[in-house]
Coordinates of C-alpha atoms in Angstrom, one line a residue:
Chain X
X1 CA -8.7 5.6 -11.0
X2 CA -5.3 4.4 -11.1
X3 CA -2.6 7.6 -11.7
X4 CA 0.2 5.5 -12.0
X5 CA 0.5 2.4 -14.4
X6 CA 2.9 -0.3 -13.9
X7 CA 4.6 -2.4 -16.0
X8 CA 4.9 -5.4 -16.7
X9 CA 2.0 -6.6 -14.7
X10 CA 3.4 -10.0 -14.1
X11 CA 7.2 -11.2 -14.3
X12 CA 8.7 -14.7 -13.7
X13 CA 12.8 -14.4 -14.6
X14 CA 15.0 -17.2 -13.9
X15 CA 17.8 -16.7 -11.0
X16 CA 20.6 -14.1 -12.3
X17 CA 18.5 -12.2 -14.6
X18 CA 18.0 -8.6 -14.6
X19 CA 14.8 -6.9 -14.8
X20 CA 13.1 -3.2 -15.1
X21 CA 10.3 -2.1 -13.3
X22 CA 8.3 0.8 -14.9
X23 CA 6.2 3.3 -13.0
X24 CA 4.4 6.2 -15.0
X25 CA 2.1 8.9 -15.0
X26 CA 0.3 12.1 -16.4
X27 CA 0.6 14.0 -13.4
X28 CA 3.9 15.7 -11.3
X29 CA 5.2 13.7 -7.7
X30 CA 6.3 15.5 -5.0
X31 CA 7.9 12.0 -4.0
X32 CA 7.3 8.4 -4.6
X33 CA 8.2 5.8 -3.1
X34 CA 8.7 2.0 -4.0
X35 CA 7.4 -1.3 -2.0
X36 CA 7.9 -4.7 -1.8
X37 CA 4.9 -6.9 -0.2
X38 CA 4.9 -10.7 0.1
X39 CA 2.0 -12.5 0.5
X40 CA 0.3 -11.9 3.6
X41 CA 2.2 -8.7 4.8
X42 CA 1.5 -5.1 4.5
X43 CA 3.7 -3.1 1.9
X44 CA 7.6 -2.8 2.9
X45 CA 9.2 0.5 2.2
X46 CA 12.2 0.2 -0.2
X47 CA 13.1 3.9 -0.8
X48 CA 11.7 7.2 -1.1
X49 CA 13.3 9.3 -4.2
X50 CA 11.9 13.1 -4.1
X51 CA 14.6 14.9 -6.8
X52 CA 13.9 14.8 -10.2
X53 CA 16.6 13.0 -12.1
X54 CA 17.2 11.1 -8.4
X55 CA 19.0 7.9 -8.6
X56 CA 18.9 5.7 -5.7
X57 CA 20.9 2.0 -5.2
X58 CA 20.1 -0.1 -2.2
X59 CA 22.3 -3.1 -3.1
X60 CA 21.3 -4.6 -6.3
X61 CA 18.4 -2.7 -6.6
X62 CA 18.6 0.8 -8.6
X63 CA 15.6 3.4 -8.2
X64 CA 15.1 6.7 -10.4
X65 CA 12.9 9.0 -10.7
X66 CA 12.0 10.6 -14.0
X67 CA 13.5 14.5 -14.0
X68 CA 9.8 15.3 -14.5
X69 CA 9.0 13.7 -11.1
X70 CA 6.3 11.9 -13.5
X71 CA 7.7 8.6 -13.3
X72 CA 10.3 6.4 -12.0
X73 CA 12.0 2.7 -12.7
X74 CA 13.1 0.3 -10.6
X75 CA 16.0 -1.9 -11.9
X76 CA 17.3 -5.5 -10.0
X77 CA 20.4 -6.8 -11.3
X78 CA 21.3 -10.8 -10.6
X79 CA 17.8 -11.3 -9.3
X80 CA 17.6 -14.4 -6.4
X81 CA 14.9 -15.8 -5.3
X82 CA 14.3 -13.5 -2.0
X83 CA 13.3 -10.7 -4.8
X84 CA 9.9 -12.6 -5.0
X85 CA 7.0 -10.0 -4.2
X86 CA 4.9 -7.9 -5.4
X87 CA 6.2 -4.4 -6.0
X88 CA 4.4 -1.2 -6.0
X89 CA 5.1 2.3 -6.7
X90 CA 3.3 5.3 -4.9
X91 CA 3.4 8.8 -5.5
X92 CA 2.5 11.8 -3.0
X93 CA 0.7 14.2 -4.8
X94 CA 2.2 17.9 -4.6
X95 CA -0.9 18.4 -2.3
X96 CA -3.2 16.9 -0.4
X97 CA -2.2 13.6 2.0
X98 CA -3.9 10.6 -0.2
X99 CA -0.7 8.4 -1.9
X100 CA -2.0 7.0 -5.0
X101 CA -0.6 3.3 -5.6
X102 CA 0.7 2.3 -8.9
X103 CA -1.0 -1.1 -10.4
X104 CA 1.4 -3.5 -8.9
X105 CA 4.0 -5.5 -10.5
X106 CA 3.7 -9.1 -9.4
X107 CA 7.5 -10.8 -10.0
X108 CA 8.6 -14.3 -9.5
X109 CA 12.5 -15.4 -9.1
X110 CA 13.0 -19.3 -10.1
X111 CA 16.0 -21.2 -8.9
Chain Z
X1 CA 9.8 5.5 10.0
X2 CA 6.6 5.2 11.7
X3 CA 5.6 1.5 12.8
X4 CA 2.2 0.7 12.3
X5 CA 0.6 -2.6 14.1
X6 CA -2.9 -3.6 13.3
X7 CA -5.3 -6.4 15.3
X8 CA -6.3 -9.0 14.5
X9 CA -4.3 -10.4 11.3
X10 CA -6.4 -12.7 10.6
X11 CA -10.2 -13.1 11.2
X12 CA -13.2 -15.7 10.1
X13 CA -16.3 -14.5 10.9
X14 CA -20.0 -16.0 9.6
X15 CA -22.0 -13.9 7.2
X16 CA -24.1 -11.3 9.0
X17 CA -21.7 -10.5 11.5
X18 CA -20.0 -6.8 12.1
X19 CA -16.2 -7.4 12.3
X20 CA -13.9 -4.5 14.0
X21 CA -10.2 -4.0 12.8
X22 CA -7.5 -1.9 14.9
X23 CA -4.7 0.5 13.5
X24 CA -2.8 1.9 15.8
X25 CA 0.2 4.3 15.1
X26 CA 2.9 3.3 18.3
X27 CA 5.3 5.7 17.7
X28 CA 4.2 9.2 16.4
X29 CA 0.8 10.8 16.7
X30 CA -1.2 10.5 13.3
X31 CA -4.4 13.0 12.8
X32 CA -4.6 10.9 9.3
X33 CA -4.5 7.0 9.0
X34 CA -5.9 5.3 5.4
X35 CA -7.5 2.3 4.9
X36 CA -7.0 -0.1 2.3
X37 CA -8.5 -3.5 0.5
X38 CA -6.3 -5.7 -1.1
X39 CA -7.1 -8.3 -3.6
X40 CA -4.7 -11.3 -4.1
X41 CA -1.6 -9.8 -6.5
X42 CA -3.4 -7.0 -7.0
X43 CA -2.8 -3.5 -5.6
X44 CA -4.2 -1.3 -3.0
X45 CA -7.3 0.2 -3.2
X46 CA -7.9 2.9 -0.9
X47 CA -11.4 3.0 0.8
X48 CA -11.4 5.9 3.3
X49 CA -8.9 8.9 4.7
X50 CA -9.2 8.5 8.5
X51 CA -9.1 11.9 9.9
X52 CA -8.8 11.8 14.3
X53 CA -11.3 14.1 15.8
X54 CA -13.8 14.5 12.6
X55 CA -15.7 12.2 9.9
X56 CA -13.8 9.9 7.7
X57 CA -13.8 10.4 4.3
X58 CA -14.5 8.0 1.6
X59 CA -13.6 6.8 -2.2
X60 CA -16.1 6.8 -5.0
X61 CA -18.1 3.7 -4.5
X62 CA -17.1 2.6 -0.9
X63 CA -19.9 2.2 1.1
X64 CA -19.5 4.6 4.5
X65 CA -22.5 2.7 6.0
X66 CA -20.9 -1.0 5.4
X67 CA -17.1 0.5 6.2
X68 CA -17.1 2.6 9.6
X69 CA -14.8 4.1 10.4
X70 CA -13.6 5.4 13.9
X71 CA -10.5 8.1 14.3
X72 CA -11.4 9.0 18.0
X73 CA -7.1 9.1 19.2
X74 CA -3.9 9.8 17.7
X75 CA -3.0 6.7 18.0
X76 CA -6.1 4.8 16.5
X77 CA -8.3 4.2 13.8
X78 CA -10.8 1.2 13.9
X79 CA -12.5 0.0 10.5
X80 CA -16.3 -2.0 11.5
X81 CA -16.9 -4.3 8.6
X82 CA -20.7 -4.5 9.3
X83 CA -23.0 -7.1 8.3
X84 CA -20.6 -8.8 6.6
X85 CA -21.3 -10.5 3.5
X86 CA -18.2 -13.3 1.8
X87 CA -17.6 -10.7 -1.0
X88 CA -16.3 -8.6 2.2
X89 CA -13.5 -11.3 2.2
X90 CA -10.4 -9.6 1.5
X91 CA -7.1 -8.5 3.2
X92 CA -7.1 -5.1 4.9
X93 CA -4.8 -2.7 5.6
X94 CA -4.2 0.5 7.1
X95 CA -0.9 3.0 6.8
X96 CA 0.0 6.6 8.2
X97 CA 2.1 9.0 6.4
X98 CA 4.9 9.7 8.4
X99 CA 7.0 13.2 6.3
X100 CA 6.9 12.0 2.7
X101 CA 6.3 8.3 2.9
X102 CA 2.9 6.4 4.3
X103 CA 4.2 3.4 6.6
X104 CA 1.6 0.1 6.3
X105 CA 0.5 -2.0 8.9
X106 CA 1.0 -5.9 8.3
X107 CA -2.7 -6.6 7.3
X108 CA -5.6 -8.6 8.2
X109 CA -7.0 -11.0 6.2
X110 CA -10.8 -11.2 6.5
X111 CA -12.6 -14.2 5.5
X112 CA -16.4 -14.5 5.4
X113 CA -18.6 -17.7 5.8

């Protein structure tokens, strides 16, 4: 059973476009985090956001997280190329240790 | 963070054979390491909760038989593929949580014959 629910599934932007990552749920966070894997390689942390309402910016990437710690976006601005991956969200559940992973967004940056 | 390694990354074994994975947490001690199977674009899928000293314990669906699972350190977790079959053929990986965020290691891509 997938808790979280991404959207789009699949993306393919051309260089300098911006795009929104959507991450949602029915149930309450204590954190979640964002990923970026490339083919091959285990899951890269991007950022952890635990605050409801939270808004995080690691250069042109902006993270929030919904003030009901139910969901969160993740927005690129001027995408390049190096933003190729797949991106996952993952939220830790107010108890318990198992993360449940968000259904991937898989996003492709053409020159 | 919390850096996770895992041996080997990549693996091709023939059909029938038991394949063993390592996960090994180098910098903090982990009493819980997860396993994961990965299909191409796809997300994770977690298969098992790794608990050090005591039984793993598994997802709906996820044979314990096929998957073993070993916690017997801190610092390790082994996953046995066993009799492997080429629907095993995946890429697997483990994390830790480390605070509020799980750390991955960088995979290993299983192929079966």
């Amino acid at each position: 059973t997938q808790l979280l629910e991404q959207s789009p599934q699949f993306l393919s932007i051309q260089e300098g476009e911006n795009l929104t990552v959507y991450c949602n749920s029915s149930s309450v966070f204590s954190s979640l985090q964002w990923y970026r894997q490339e083919p091959g390689e285990g899951p890269v942390l991007l950022v952890t956001v635990v605050t409801g309402g939270e808004v995080k910016k690691l250069k042109r990437l902006t993270f929030q997280f919904g003030d009901a710690r139910k969901d969160s976006s993740l927005h690129i601005t001027a995408a390049q190329p190096g933003d190729t991956g797949l991106y996952l969200c993952a939220g830790a559940p107010i108890t318990g240790n198992q993360f449940y992973f968000g259904t991937g967004t898989s996003l492709t940056v053409i020159p | 963070g919390a850096v996770v390694s895992q041996h080997p990354s990549r693996v091709i074994c023939k059909s029938g054979t038991s394949v063993k994975i390592e996960c090994r947490s180098l910098d903090f001690q982990a009493t819980t390491m997860f396993w994961y199977r990965q299909f191409p674009k796809k997300s994770l899928m977690l298969m098992a909760t790794s608990n050090e000293g005591s039984k793993a314990t598994y997802e709906q669906g996820v044979e314990k038989d096929k998957f073993l699972i070993n916690h017997a350190s801190l610092t390790l977790s082994t996953l046995t593929v066993t009799s492997a079959h080429p629907e095993d053929s995946s890429f697997y990986i483990c994390s830790v949580r480390y605070q509020e965020t799980q750390y991955f290691g960088p995979g290993t891509r299983l192929l079966v014959l």
